[in-house]
Short mmCIF file of C-alpha atoms in Angstrom, two decimals:
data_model
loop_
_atom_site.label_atom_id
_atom_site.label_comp_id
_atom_site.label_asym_id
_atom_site.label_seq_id
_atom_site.Cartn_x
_atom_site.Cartn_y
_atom_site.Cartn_z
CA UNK A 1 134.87 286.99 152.04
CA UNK A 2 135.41 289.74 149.07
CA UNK A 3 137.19 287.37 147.83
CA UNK A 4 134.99 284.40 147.37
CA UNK A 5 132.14 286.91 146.02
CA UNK A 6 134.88 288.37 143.60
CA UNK A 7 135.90 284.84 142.40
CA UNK A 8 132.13 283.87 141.84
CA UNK A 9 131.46 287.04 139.95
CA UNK A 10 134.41 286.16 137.76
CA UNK A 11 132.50 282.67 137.19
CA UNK A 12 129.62 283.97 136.61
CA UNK A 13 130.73 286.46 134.03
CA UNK A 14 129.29 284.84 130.00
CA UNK A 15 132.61 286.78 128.49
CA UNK A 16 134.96 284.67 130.54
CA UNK A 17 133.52 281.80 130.89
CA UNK A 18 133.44 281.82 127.52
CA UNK A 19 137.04 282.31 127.02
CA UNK A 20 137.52 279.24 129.58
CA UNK A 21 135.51 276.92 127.42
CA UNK A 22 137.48 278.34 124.09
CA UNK A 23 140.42 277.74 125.74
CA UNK A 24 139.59 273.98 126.66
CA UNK A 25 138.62 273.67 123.38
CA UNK A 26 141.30 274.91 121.58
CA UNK A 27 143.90 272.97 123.86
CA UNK A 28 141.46 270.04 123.40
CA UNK A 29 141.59 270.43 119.39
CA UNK A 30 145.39 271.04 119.28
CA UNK A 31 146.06 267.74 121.31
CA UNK A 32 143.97 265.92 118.37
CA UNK A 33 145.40 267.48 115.40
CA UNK A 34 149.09 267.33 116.82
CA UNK A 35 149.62 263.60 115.46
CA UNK A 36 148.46 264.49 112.16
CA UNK A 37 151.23 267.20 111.67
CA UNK A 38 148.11 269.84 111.64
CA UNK A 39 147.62 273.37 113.42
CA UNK A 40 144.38 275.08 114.32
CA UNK A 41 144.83 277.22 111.89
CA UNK A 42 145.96 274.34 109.58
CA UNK A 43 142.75 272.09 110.00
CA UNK A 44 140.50 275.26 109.51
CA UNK A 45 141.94 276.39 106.16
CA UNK A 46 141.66 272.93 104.72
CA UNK A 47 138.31 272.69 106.07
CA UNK A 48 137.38 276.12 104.05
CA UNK A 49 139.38 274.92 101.49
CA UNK A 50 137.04 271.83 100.83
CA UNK A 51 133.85 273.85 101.28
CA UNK A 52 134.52 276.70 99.53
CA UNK A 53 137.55 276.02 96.55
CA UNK A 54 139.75 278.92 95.08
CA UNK A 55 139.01 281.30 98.27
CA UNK A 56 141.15 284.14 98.70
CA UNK A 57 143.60 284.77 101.08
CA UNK A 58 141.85 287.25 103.30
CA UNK A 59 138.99 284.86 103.20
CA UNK A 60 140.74 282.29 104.27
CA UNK A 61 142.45 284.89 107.49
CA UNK A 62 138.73 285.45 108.35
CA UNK A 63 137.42 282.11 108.13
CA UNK A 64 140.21 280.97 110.13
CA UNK A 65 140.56 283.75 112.45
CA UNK A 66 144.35 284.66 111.86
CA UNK A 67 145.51 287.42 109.85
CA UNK A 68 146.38 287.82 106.18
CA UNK A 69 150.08 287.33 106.86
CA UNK A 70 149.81 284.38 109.35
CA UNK A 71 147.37 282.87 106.56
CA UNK A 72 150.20 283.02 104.03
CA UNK A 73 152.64 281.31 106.81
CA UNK A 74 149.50 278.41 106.84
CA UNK A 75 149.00 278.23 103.18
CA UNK A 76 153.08 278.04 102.45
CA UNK A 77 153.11 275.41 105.23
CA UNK A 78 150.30 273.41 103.56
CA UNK A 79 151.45 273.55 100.19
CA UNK A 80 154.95 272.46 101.75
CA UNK A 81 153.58 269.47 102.55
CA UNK A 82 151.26 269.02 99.41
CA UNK A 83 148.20 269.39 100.92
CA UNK A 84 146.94 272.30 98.79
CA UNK A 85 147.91 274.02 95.54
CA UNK A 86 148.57 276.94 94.28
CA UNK A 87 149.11 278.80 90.85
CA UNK A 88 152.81 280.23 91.01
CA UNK A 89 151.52 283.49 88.85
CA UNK A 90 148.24 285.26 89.61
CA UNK A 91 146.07 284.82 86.75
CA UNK A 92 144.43 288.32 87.26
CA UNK A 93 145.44 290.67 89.89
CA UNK A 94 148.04 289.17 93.34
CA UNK A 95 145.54 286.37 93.97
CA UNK A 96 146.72 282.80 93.95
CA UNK A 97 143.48 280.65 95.41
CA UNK A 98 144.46 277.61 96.55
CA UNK A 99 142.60 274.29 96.45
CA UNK A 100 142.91 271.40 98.66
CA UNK A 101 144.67 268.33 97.00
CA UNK A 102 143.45 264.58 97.50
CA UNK A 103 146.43 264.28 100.36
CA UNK A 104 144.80 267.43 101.82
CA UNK A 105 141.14 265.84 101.74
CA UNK A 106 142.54 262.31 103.52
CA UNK A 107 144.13 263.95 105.98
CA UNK A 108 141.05 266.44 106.55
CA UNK A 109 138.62 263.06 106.77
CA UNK A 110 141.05 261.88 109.41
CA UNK A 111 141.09 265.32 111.53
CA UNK A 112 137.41 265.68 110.92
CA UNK A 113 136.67 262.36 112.80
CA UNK A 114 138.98 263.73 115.68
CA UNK A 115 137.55 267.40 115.89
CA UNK A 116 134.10 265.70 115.65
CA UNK A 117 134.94 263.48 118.74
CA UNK A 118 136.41 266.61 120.93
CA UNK A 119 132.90 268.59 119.88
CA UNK A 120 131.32 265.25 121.39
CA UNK A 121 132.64 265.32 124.64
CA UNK A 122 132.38 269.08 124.88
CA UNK A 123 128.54 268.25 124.55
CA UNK A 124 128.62 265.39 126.22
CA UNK A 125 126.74 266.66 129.40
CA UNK A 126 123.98 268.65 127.69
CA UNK A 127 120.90 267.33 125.75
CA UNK A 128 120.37 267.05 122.29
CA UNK A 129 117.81 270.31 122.93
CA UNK A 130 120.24 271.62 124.76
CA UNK A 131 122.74 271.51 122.16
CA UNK A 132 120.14 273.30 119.52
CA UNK A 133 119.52 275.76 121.87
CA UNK A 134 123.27 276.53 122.78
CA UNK A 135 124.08 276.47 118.93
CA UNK A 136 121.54 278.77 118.21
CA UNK A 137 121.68 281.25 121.25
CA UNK A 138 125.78 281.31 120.16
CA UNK A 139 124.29 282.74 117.03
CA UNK A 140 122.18 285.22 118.32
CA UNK A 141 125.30 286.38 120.17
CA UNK A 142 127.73 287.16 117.69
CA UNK A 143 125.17 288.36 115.30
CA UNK A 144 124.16 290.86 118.33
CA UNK A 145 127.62 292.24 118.82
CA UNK A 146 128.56 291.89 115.06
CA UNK A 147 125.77 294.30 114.18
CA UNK A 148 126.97 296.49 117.16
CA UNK A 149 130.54 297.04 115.50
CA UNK A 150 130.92 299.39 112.54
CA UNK A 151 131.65 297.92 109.20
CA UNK A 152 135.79 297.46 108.45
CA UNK A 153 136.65 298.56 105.28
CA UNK A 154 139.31 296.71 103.62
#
């Protein structure tokens, strides 16, 4: 009997839970973006990359949630396979800001549409209130325990 009380406390727990649906989500994602030739971590830097051109590197690790060094390892990859660009030489301080080529924005347009369809069926069962109100309670969330944690310097 502890057992089946422990096992619905576990489901009933909002941190894992949460993990379980970021888990689906991200196996979900990867499934999509694995015919394209894309990561995660892939998709999400072009995706900053077309919304926000010549971003640094350690905005791209944060937008992306990866670090610096794994971002470099997604950027090299990228360029690799022409789907961004970036200046061989710095042209003040180490920076080299990449920006997402017209092979990078077809292929983005093509992972959008899948991403967009897994974020559909992830939805699928709530209504379109239900949705806004998810979205925004999300918000309230993070911003809660992002205001709880000290600042990082960098």
């Amino acid at each position: 009997m502890s057992q089946a009380s422990g096992a619905d406390k576990l489901d009933r727990s909002l941190g894992y839970v949460l993990k379980q649906t970021a888990t689906a989500l991200r196996g979900s994602m990867d499934a999509v973006l694995r015919p394209l030739g894309l990561t995660l971590p892939q998709y999400a830097c072009l995706e900053l990359l077309e919304q926000r051109p010549d971003s640094s590197n350690a905005d791209l690790a944060r937008g992306a949630f990866v670090t610096r060094q794994s971002m470099n390892q997604v950027l090299r990859g990228l360029q690799e396979r022409g789907l961004v660009t970036r200046p061989a030489v710095a042209a003040q301080g180490r920076a080299l800001p990449a920006r997402i080529t017209s092979e990078g924005r077809q292929i983005l347009q093509t992972a959008n549409v899948e991403v967009s369809l897994v974020e559909t069926r992830m939805l699928s069962g709530l209504s379109a209130e239900a949705q806004e109100r998810l979205l925004g309670d999300l918000a309230a969330c993070t911003q809660a325990l992002t205001e709880m944690q000290p600042a990082v310097q960098e």
